[in-house]
Each structure stands twice: as C-alpha cells, then as structure tokens.
PDB file of C-alpha atoms and ligand atoms in Angstrom:
ATOM      1  CA  MET S   1       9.416  12.147  -9.322  1.00 91.00           C
ATOM      2  CA  ALA S   2       6.951   9.526  -7.829  1.00 97.00           C
ATOM      3  CA  GLY S   3       8.064   5.949  -7.322  1.00 98.00           C
ATOM      4  CA  LEU S   4       5.876   3.108  -7.733  1.00 98.00           C
ATOM      5  CA  ALA S   5       5.598   0.071  -5.184  1.00 98.00           C
ATOM      6  CA  VAL S   6       4.266  -3.270  -6.643  1.00 98.00           C
ATOM      7  CA  ASN S   7       1.578  -5.314  -4.691  1.00 98.00           C
ATOM      8  CA  VAL S   8       1.508  -8.675  -5.592  1.00 98.00           C
ATOM      9  CA  ASP S   9      -1.195  -9.730  -3.190  1.00 98.00           C
ATOM     10  CA  HIS S  10      -3.310 -11.055  -6.096  1.00 98.00           C
ATOM     11  CA  VAL S  11      -0.777 -13.311  -7.554  1.00 98.00           C
ATOM     12  CA  ALA S  12      -1.318 -15.401  -4.540  1.00 98.00           C
ATOM     13  CA  THR S  13      -4.824 -15.102  -4.589  1.00 98.00           C
ATOM     14  CA  LEU S  14      -4.826 -16.794  -7.615  1.00 98.00           C
ATOM     15  CA  ARG S  15      -2.838 -19.816  -6.188  1.00 98.00           C
ATOM     16  CA  GLU S  16      -4.662 -19.760  -2.899  1.00 98.00           C
ATOM     17  CA  ALA S  17      -8.298 -19.812  -5.201  1.00 97.00           C
ATOM     18  CA  ARG S  18      -6.734 -23.488  -5.953  1.00 97.00           C
ATOM     19  CA  LYS S  19      -4.492 -24.074  -2.891  1.00 96.00           C
ATOM     20  CA  VAL S  20      -1.902 -25.247  -5.258  1.00 98.00           C
ATOM     21  CA  ASN S  21       1.917 -24.008  -5.526  1.00 97.00           C
ATOM     22  CA  TYR S  22       1.523 -21.561  -8.308  1.00 98.00           C
ATOM     23  CA  PRO S  23       1.612 -18.993  -9.458  1.00 98.00           C
ATOM     24  CA  GLU S  24       4.463 -17.784  -7.098  1.00 98.00           C
ATOM     25  CA  PRO S  25       4.218 -14.167  -6.186  1.00 98.00           C
ATOM     26  CA  ALA S  26       8.159 -14.056  -5.725  1.00 98.00           C
ATOM     27  CA  ALA S  27       8.681 -14.643  -9.170  1.00 98.00           C
ATOM     28  CA  ALA S  28       6.200 -11.657  -9.744  1.00 98.00           C
ATOM     29  CA  ALA S  29       7.841  -9.838  -7.576  1.00 98.00           C
ATOM     30  CA  ILE S  30      11.242 -10.090  -9.014  1.00 98.00           C
ATOM     31  CA  ALA S  31       9.960  -9.750 -12.718  1.00 98.00           C
ATOM     32  CA  ALA S  32       8.057  -6.112 -11.510  1.00 98.00           C
ATOM     33  CA  GLU S  33      11.540  -5.193 -10.117  1.00 98.00           C
ATOM     34  CA  THR S  34      12.769  -6.263 -13.318  1.00 98.00           C
ATOM     35  CA  ALA S  35      10.592  -3.441 -15.203  1.00 98.00           C
ATOM     36  CA  GLY S  36      11.552  -0.616 -12.705  1.00 98.00           C
ATOM     37  CA  ALA S  37       9.221  -1.142  -9.592  1.00 98.00           C
ATOM     38  CA  ASP S  38      10.863   0.646  -6.687  1.00 98.00           C
ATOM     39  CA  GLY S  39       9.663  -1.334  -4.057  1.00 98.00           C
ATOM     40  CA  ILE S  40       7.410  -4.741  -3.484  1.00 98.00           C
ATOM     41  CA  VAL S  41       4.338  -4.667  -1.347  1.00 98.00           C
ATOM     42  CA  VAL S  42       2.511  -7.816  -0.010  1.00 98.00           C
ATOM     43  CA  HIS S  43      -0.196  -7.414   2.789  1.00 97.00           C
ATOM     44  CA  LEU S  44      -0.020 -10.488   5.171  1.00 98.00           C
ATOM     45  CA  ARG S  45      -3.887 -10.627   6.599  1.00 96.00           C
ATOM     46  CA  GLY S  46      -4.683 -12.414   9.863  1.00 94.00           C
ATOM     47  CA  ASP S  47      -6.812 -15.064   7.781  1.00 94.00           C
ATOM     48  CA  ARG S  48      -4.015 -15.745   5.340  1.00 96.00           C
ATOM     49  CA  ARG S  49      -6.495 -15.423   2.310  1.00 94.00           C
ATOM     50  CA  HIS S  50      -3.548 -14.535  -0.284  1.00 97.00           C
ATOM     51  CA  ILE S  51      -0.081 -13.628   0.894  1.00 98.00           C
ATOM     52  CA  GLN S  52       1.501 -16.629   3.378  1.00 98.00           C
ATOM     53  CA  GLU S  53       4.401 -15.825   5.680  1.00 98.00           C
ATOM     54  CA  ARG S  54       6.483 -17.794   3.355  1.00 98.00           C
ATOM     55  CA  ASP S  55       5.878 -15.672   0.713  1.00 98.00           C
ATOM     56  CA  VAL S  56       6.811 -12.389   3.019  1.00 98.00           C
ATOM     57  CA  ARG S  57      10.092 -14.559   4.057  1.00 98.00           C
ATOM     58  CA  ILE S  58      11.343 -15.439   0.427  1.00 98.00           C
ATOM     59  CA  ILE S  59      10.270 -12.079  -1.231  1.00 98.00           C
ATOM     60  CA  LYS S  60      12.471 -10.617   1.235  1.00 98.00           C
ATOM     61  CA  SER S  61      15.483 -12.740   0.795  1.00 98.00           C
ATOM     62  CA  ILE S  62      15.402 -12.355  -3.027  1.00 98.00           C
ATOM     63  CA  ILE S  63      14.257  -8.792  -3.964  1.00 98.00           C
ATOM     64  CA  LYS S  64      16.965  -5.808  -4.132  1.00 97.00           C
ATOM     65  CA  SER S  65      14.528  -3.085  -4.123  1.00 97.00           C
ATOM     66  CA  LYS S  66      12.810  -2.716  -0.718  1.00 98.00           C
ATOM     67  CA  LEU S  67      10.032  -4.734   0.790  1.00 98.00           C
ATOM     68  CA  ILE S  68       6.749  -3.136   2.326  1.00 98.00           C
ATOM     69  CA  LEU S  69       4.572  -5.127   4.844  1.00 98.00           C
ATOM     70  CA  GLU S  70       1.372  -4.537   5.160  1.00 98.00           C
ATOM     71  CA  MET S  71      -0.327  -5.473   8.621  1.00 97.00           C
ATOM     72  CA  ALA S  72      -2.528  -4.925  11.034  1.00 96.00           C
ATOM     73  CA  SER S  73      -1.777  -3.605  14.326  1.00 95.00           C
ATOM     74  CA  THR S  74      -1.435  -6.853  16.230  1.00 95.00           C
ATOM     75  CA  SER S  75       0.947  -8.702  18.489  1.00 95.00           C
ATOM     76  CA  GLU S  76       0.962 -11.556  15.747  1.00 96.00           C
ATOM     77  CA  MET S  77       2.265  -9.211  12.939  1.00 97.00           C
ATOM     78  CA  LEU S  78       4.447  -7.173  15.057  1.00 98.00           C
ATOM     79  CA  GLY S  79       6.183 -10.506  15.945  1.00 98.00           C
ATOM     80  CA  ILE S  80       6.557 -11.329  12.380  1.00 98.00           C
ATOM     81  CA  ALA S  81       7.714  -7.929  11.019  1.00 98.00           C
ATOM     82  CA  LEU S  82      10.332  -7.828  14.116  1.00 98.00           C
ATOM     83  CA  ASP S  83      11.669 -11.152  12.608  1.00 98.00           C
ATOM     84  CA  VAL S  84      11.343 -10.559   8.808  1.00 98.00           C
ATOM     85  CA  LYS S  85      12.811  -7.071   9.124  1.00 98.00           C
ATOM     86  CA  PRO S  86      10.795  -5.777   5.698  1.00 98.00           C
ATOM     87  CA  ASP S  87      12.272  -2.107   5.175  1.00 98.00           C
ATOM     88  CA  THR S  88       8.897  -0.081   5.518  1.00 98.00           C
ATOM     89  CA  VAL S  89       5.702  -1.833   7.547  1.00 98.00           C
ATOM     90  CA  THR S  90       2.244   0.005   6.655  1.00 98.00           C
ATOM     91  CA  LEU S  91      -0.270  -0.176   8.868  1.00 97.00           C
ATOM     92  CA  VAL S  92      -3.520  -0.803   8.001  1.00 97.00           C
ATOM     93  CA  PRO S  93      -7.123  -1.691   9.430  1.00 94.00           C
ATOM     94  CA  GLU S  94      -8.183  -5.279   9.134  1.00 86.00           C
ATOM     95  CA  THR S  95     -11.782  -7.013   9.341  1.00 75.00           C
ATOM     96  CA  ARG S  96     -12.515 -10.410   7.777  1.00 68.00           C
ATOM     97  CA  GLU S  97     -15.368  -9.593   6.397  1.00 69.00           C
ATOM     98  CA  GLU S  98     -14.103  -7.020   3.687  1.00 69.00           C
ATOM     99  CA  VAL S  99     -13.031  -7.750   0.315  1.00 70.00           C
ATOM    100  CA  SER S 100     -10.079  -5.910   0.386  1.00 68.00           C
ATOM    101  CA  THR S 101      -9.073  -2.845   2.779  1.00 67.00           C
ATOM    102  CA  GLU S 102     -12.025  -0.625   2.825  1.00 73.00           C
ATOM    103  CA  GLY S 103     -11.010   2.742   4.657  1.00 87.00           C
ATOM    104  CA  GLY S 104      -7.731   4.409   6.845  1.00 94.00           C
ATOM    105  CA  LEU S 105      -6.668   3.200  10.219  1.00 95.00           C
ATOM    106  CA  ASP S 106      -8.762   5.529  12.395  1.00 95.00           C
ATOM    107  CA  LEU S 107      -6.320   7.385  14.349  1.00 95.00           C
ATOM    108  CA  VAL S 108      -8.458   8.925  16.381  1.00 94.00           C
ATOM    109  CA  THR S 109      -9.695   5.904  18.056  1.00 94.00           C
ATOM    110  CA  HIS S 110      -6.774   4.102  18.006  1.00 94.00           C
ATOM    111  CA  GLU S 111      -3.835   6.508  18.563  1.00 96.00           C
ATOM    112  CA  ALA S 112      -2.459   5.046  21.729  1.00 96.00           C
ATOM    113  CA  GLY S 113      -2.203   1.576  20.195  1.00 95.00           C
ATOM    114  CA  VAL S 114      -0.697   2.463  16.868  1.00 96.00           C
ATOM    115  CA  LYS S 115       1.689   5.034  19.037  1.00 97.00           C
ATOM    116  CA  GLU S 116       3.534   1.453  20.595  1.00 97.00           C
ATOM    117  CA  MET S 117       3.366  -0.219  17.395  1.00 97.00           C
ATOM    118  CA  VAL S 118       5.028   2.355  15.791  1.00 98.00           C
ATOM    119  CA  ASN S 119       7.642   2.754  18.449  1.00 98.00           C
ATOM    120  CA  ALA S 120       8.413  -1.012  18.887  1.00 98.00           C
ATOM    121  CA  LEU S 121       8.801  -1.271  14.842  1.00 98.00           C
ATOM    122  CA  GLN S 122      10.974   1.838  14.505  1.00 98.00           C
ATOM    123  CA  ASN S 123      13.022   0.430  17.487  1.00 98.00           C
ATOM    124  CA  ALA S 124      13.930  -2.501  14.938  1.00 98.00           C
ATOM    125  CA  GLY S 125      14.970   0.037  12.527  1.00 98.00           C
ATOM    126  CA  ILE S 126      11.743  -0.647  10.472  1.00 98.00           C
ATOM    127  CA  LYS S 127      10.097   2.627   8.945  1.00 98.00           C
ATOM    128  CA  VAL S 128       6.595   2.925   9.360  1.00 98.00           C
ATOM    129  CA  SER S 129       3.725   4.060   7.169  1.00 98.00           C
ATOM    130  CA  ILE S 130       0.294   4.680   8.040  1.00 98.00           C
ATOM    131  CA  PHE S 131      -2.691   4.133   5.842  1.00 97.00           C
ATOM    132  CA  ILE S 132      -4.703   6.902   6.539  1.00 97.00           C
ATOM    133  CA  ASP S 133      -7.817   8.527   5.061  1.00 97.00           C
ATOM    134  CA  PRO S 134      -7.282  12.112   3.518  1.00 97.00           C
ATOM    135  CA  ASP S 135      -8.579  13.672   6.891  1.00 96.00           C
ATOM    136  CA  LEU S 136      -6.628  16.672   8.607  1.00 96.00           C
ATOM    137  CA  ASP S 137      -7.040  15.286  11.960  1.00 96.00           C
ATOM    138  CA  GLN S 138      -5.523  12.010  10.759  1.00 97.00           C
ATOM    139  CA  ILE S 139      -2.699  13.230   9.606  1.00 98.00           C
ATOM    140  CA  LYS S 140      -1.911  15.430  12.474  1.00 97.00           C
ATOM    141  CA  ILE S 141      -2.080  12.354  14.489  1.00 98.00           C
ATOM    142  CA  ALA S 142       0.269  10.446  12.440  1.00 98.00           C
ATOM    143  CA  HIS S 143       2.765  13.308  12.648  1.00 98.00           C
ATOM    144  CA  LYS S 144       2.014  13.293  16.311  1.00 97.00           C
ATOM    145  CA  ILE S 145       3.042   9.616  16.924  1.00 97.00           C
ATOM    146  CA  ASP S 146       6.051   9.972  14.842  1.00 97.00           C
ATOM    147  CA  ALA S 147       5.127   8.079  11.913  1.00 98.00           C
ATOM    148  CA  ASP S 148       7.871   8.200   8.986  1.00 98.00           C
ATOM    149  CA  MET S 149       5.308   8.604   6.300  1.00 97.00           C
ATOM    150  CA  ILE S 150       1.477   8.201   5.499  1.00 98.00           C
ATOM    151  CA  GLU S 151      -0.329   6.700   2.800  1.00 98.00           C
ATOM    152  CA  ILE S 152      -3.409   8.434   1.621  1.00 98.00           C
ATOM    153  CA  HIS S 153      -6.091   5.700   0.886  1.00 98.00           C
ATOM    154  CA  THR S 154      -7.238   7.065  -2.877  1.00 98.00           C
ATOM    155  CA  GLY S 155     -10.031   4.306  -2.945  1.00 96.00           C
ATOM    156  CA  SER S 156     -12.898   6.795  -2.605  1.00 97.00           C
ATOM    157  CA  PHE S 157     -11.756   8.731  -5.074  1.00 97.00           C
ATOM    158  CA  CYS S 158     -11.140   5.911  -7.808  1.00 97.00           C
ATOM    159  CA  ASP S 159     -14.357   4.210  -6.717  1.00 96.00           C
ATOM    160  CA  ALA S 160     -16.337   7.423  -7.242  1.00 97.00           C
ATOM    161  CA  VAL S 161     -18.821   7.580 -10.360  1.00 96.00           C
ATOM    162  CA  THR S 162     -19.864  10.930 -10.887  1.00 97.00           C
ATOM    163  CA  GLU S 163     -17.553  13.894 -12.090  1.00 96.00           C
ATOM    164  CA  ARG S 164     -18.804  16.021  -9.142  1.00 97.00           C
ATOM    165  CA  GLU S 165     -17.853  13.007  -6.537  1.00 97.00           C
ATOM    166  CA  LYS S 166     -14.578  12.576  -8.361  1.00 97.00           C
ATOM    167  CA  GLU S 167     -13.685  16.392  -8.059  1.00 97.00           C
ATOM    168  CA  ARG S 168     -14.939  15.956  -4.048  1.00 97.00           C
ATOM    169  CA  GLU S 169     -12.537  12.938  -3.104  1.00 98.00           C
ATOM    170  CA  PHE S 170      -9.456  14.278  -5.153  1.00 98.00           C
ATOM    171  CA  SER S 171      -9.727  17.382  -3.761  1.00 98.00           C
ATOM    172  CA  LYS S 172      -9.402  15.981  -0.178  1.00 98.00           C
ATOM    173  CA  ILE S 173      -6.474  13.949  -1.515  1.00 98.00           C
ATOM    174  CA  VAL S 174      -4.637  17.183  -2.901  1.00 98.00           C
ATOM    175  CA  ASP S 175      -5.039  18.753   0.739  1.00 98.00           C
ATOM    176  CA  ALA S 176      -3.916  15.771   2.598  1.00 98.00           C
ATOM    177  CA  ALA S 177      -0.923  15.249   0.519  1.00 98.00           C
ATOM    178  CA  LYS S 178      -0.187  19.174   0.947  1.00 98.00           C
ATOM    179  CA  ILE S 179      -0.440  19.395   4.779  1.00 97.00           C
ATOM    180  CA  ALA S 180       1.300  16.061   5.319  1.00 98.00           C
ATOM    181  CA  HIS S 181       3.922  17.132   2.947  1.00 97.00           C
ATOM    182  CA  LYS S 182       4.549  20.433   5.081  1.00 97.00           C
ATOM    183  CA  LEU S 183       4.660  18.342   7.984  1.00 97.00           C
ATOM    184  CA  LYS S 184       7.462  16.711   6.528  1.00 96.00           C
ATOM    185  CA  LEU S 185       5.705  13.244   6.506  1.00 97.00           C
ATOM    186  CA  ASN S 186       6.809  11.249   3.260  1.00 97.00           C
ATOM    187  CA  VAL S 187       3.515  11.041   1.346  1.00 98.00           C
ATOM    188  CA  ASN S 188       2.408   7.700  -0.350  1.00 98.00           C
ATOM    189  CA  ALA S 189      -0.679   7.238  -1.731  1.00 98.00           C
ATOM    190  CA  GLY S 190      -2.636   3.933  -2.991  1.00 98.00           C
ATOM    191  CA  HIS S 191      -5.760   1.703  -3.303  1.00 97.00           C
ATOM    192  CA  GLY S 192      -7.937   1.088  -6.128  1.00 97.00           C
ATOM    193  CA  ILE S 193      -5.786   2.967  -8.505  1.00 98.00           C
ATOM    194  CA  CYS S 194      -5.996   1.914 -12.208  1.00 98.00           C
ATOM    195  CA  TYR S 195      -3.943   2.674 -15.591  1.00 98.00           C
ATOM    196  CA  ASN S 196      -6.860   5.465 -15.575  1.00 98.00           C
ATOM    197  CA  THR S 197      -7.346   6.898 -12.122  1.00 98.00           C
ATOM    198  CA  ILE S 198      -3.420   7.127 -12.097  1.00 98.00           C
ATOM    199  CA  LYS S 199      -3.338  10.183 -14.684  1.00 98.00           C
ATOM    200  CA  ALA S 200      -5.584  11.990 -12.387  1.00 97.00           C
ATOM    201  CA  PHE S 201      -2.304  12.849  -9.992  1.00 98.00           C
ATOM    202  CA  LYS S 202      -0.563  15.304 -12.483  1.00 97.00           C
ATOM    203  CA  GLY S 203       1.156  17.384 -10.549  1.00 96.00           C
ATOM    204  CA  LEU S 204       0.616  16.706  -7.663  1.00 97.00           C
ATOM    205  CA  ASP S 205       4.150  16.238  -6.418  1.00 97.00           C
ATOM    206  CA  GLU S 206       3.816  16.008  -2.747  1.00 97.00           C
ATOM    207  CA  ILE S 207       3.291  12.251  -3.511  1.00 98.00           C
ATOM    208  CA  ASP S 208       6.615  10.174  -3.152  1.00 98.00           C
ATOM    209  CA  GLU S 209       5.203   7.137  -3.737  1.00 98.00           C
ATOM    210  CA  PHE S 210       2.189   5.181  -5.524  1.00 98.00           C
ATOM    211  CA  SER S 211       1.561   1.443  -3.937  1.00 98.00           C
ATOM    212  CA  ILE S 212      -0.455   0.008  -6.823  1.00 98.00           C
ATOM    213  CA  GLY S 213      -1.661  -4.222  -6.797  1.00 98.00           C
ATOM    214  CA  HIS S 214      -4.784  -5.228  -8.269  1.00 98.00           C
ATOM    215  CA  SER S 215      -4.675  -3.252 -11.551  1.00 98.00           C
ATOM    216  CA  ILE S 216      -1.041  -4.267 -12.429  1.00 98.00           C
ATOM    217  CA  VAL S 217      -1.358  -8.058 -11.637  1.00 98.00           C
ATOM    218  CA  ALA S 218      -4.883  -7.938 -13.415  1.00 98.00           C
ATOM    219  CA  ARG S 219      -3.120  -6.452 -16.603  1.00 98.00           C
ATOM    220  CA  SER S 220      -0.635  -9.169 -16.313  1.00 98.00           C
ATOM    221  CA  VAL S 221      -2.716 -11.973 -16.852  1.00 97.00           C
ATOM    222  CA  LEU S 222      -2.860 -10.469 -20.377  1.00 98.00           C
ATOM    223  CA  THR S 223       0.389  -9.133 -20.867  1.00 98.00           C
ATOM    224  CA  GLY S 224       2.884 -10.624 -18.562  1.00 98.00           C
ATOM    225  CA  MET S 225       4.169  -9.056 -15.489  1.00 98.00           C
ATOM    226  CA  GLU S 226       7.099  -7.021 -16.883  1.00 98.00           C
ATOM    227  CA  GLN S 227       5.087  -5.428 -19.307  1.00 98.00           C
ATOM    228  CA  ALA S 228       2.283  -4.374 -16.862  1.00 98.00           C
ATOM    229  CA  VAL S 229       4.340  -3.063 -14.661  1.00 98.00           C
ATOM    230  CA  ARG S 230       6.180  -0.937 -17.702  1.00 98.00           C
ATOM    231  CA  ASP S 231       2.901   0.039 -18.294  1.00 98.00           C
ATOM    232  CA  MET S 232       2.268   1.723 -15.272  1.00 98.00           C
ATOM    233  CA  LEU S 233       5.377   3.003 -14.476  1.00 98.00           C
ATOM    234  CA  SER S 234       5.539   4.951 -17.675  1.00 98.00           C
ATOM    235  CA  LEU S 235       2.179   6.464 -16.686  1.00 98.00           C
ATOM    236  CA  VAL S 236       3.903   7.254 -13.178  1.00 98.00           C
ATOM    237  CA  LYS S 237       6.637   9.128 -14.641  1.00 97.00           C
ATOM    238  CA  ALA S 238       5.046  11.360 -16.864  1.00 97.00           C
ATOM    239  CA  LEU S 239       2.769  12.643 -13.831  1.00 96.00           C
TER     240      LEU S 239
HETATM  241  N1  PXP O   1      -2.132   0.022  -0.007  1.00 52.31           N
HETATM  242  C1  PXP O   1      -2.970  -0.440   0.779  1.00 52.31           C
HETATM  243  C2  PXP O   1      -2.691   0.121   2.138  1.00 52.31           C
HETATM  244  C3  PXP O   1      -3.420  -1.370   0.606  1.00 52.31           C
HETATM  245  O1  PXP O   1      -4.414  -2.311   1.359  1.00 52.31           O
HETATM  246  C4  PXP O   1      -3.668  -2.148  -0.816  1.00 52.31           C
HETATM  247  C5  PXP O   1      -4.608  -3.273  -1.092  1.00 52.31           C
HETATM  248  O2  PXP O   1      -4.082  -4.387  -0.820  1.00 52.31           O
HETATM  249  C6  PXP O   1      -3.194  -1.227  -1.640  1.00 52.31           C
HETATM  250  C7  PXP O   1      -2.315  -0.251  -1.568  1.00 52.31           C
HETATM  251  C8  PXP O   1      -3.184  -1.452  -3.347  1.00 52.31           C
HETATM  252  O3  PXP O   1      -4.564  -1.556  -3.701  1.00 52.31           O
HETATM  253  P1  PXP O   1      -5.148  -1.945  -5.032  1.00 52.31           P
HETATM  254  O4  PXP O   1      -4.658  -3.209  -4.720  1.00 52.31           O
HETATM  255  O5  PXP O   1      -6.262  -1.488  -5.066  1.00 52.31           O
HETATM  256  O6  PXP O   1      -4.055  -1.259  -6.356  1.00 52.31           O
END
C-alpha cells in the first residue's frame, strides 16, 4: 500500500504573503501526522519564498514520522542538510522565475554534480531521492549514481487537458515506475496531484509513496488540515 508524504510549503506561502508569524507550518505538520501522514515534506528554496530554515529545524525536531527535505543541488543546501539531517533529501531543479518546480532534474546534463551530492548526503546517513521526469535515460542515471529512490514528476500528467494527452503522460509514468521498481529503486511520485488525479494511480503498485502539497493545503483552508489529509489518505489507501 502506498504512503502519503504531506508537503506543508504552502502554509508558509500564506505566512510569507504578509510577512507575519502565522500560520505555523510546524503546526500543520503535526496535524498532518495526527491524521496519518507517513512523512512531512518541505522545500527550502534558495530564494526562501515560503519555507525558512527555522521551519525545517522546528519540524525536524517535533515530528515523529520522517522529514523529507526538497532542495536544489547547491553547496548552501548541502551544508544545511548535513546540519539538520533530514531522513531523506529529494534533489530538485530550481530556477528563480518558476512558480513551482517545473520539471525533473536533468541527470543527463548534471550527472557528475548530482553524483557528488548523492555521495555526500548518503555518507551522512541521509537517503537520497531524485526528482526526475518519467524518462528511461533519467532513471538509468539515477540507478547508476546509486540514488536510493526516485520521485517521478507527475506534473505533465496532472496538467494535461485532453484525454489523449492525459493517457500519453500517464503511460510514461507507468513505464517509468515499472522500470525503476525493476532496478530496485524506491519509487515515489508527486507534483500537481489533487483529489481527482490521484485516482488514476489505482493499480500502479510500484509507487511506494506520493508527495502531495498544494491540493491538501488548499483544502485545509476550508476543512482544516487533519480533515484534508484524511480525505487524501483515504483516496491513497483505496488505490
Ligand atoms: N514533489 C516535488 C519534488 C515538488 O517540488 C513538489 C512541489 O514543491 C511536490 C512534490 C508537491 O507538489 P504539489 O504542491 O503540487 O502537490
């Protein structure tokens, strides 16, 4: 049965919109855990647009499940990760202009640098996941550089408009999940998944964990965090 890791970045987005000290992402993390989340995800961006370093440290110190830190492959982030010691680091690409992460990390271009990062993190006892597009070449390199897991970028599928486009994008995810699983990589999936698109993953048992943020935080504004997480968990458990 797949797990659910809840990303609380957008609780911080709401706080940073007014530069005040509420709402508190750590409180959202506790509520998500109380509702049954298998892990908490935060993305510490270079531009600090939502999550701040203090959020990462506080969440790490109070949660009982696991902390997954999404970060770019930079020396600044490596220093923070080695200090905070999250359970897992997910390496993601990052550009200043993007609204959110726009695609997977291109391992064809960045293999050497990412490999160094993977080694440094693993030597400190941190598991490493790499966020990649559902593409065979990317999976092969993730395997070659000894990543512990991959996270398949599901954004193109979730954003697809026509049925044809949806089918095409989803079949890439299915192929990628099956190949990565065969290579004994743990397989996670995330980006853009909502209470509707999650249903498409029924029967795709190769996926170990979903990483979902925006749709859950958006629902939590109306229902509260615990209920929003419970609603998503019941869909994930029904897959
Ligand atoms: N996985 C990765 C690697 C991401 O960068 C993000 C967005 O921060 C997510 C999952 C969660 O995406 P969403 O907020 O659209 O659920």
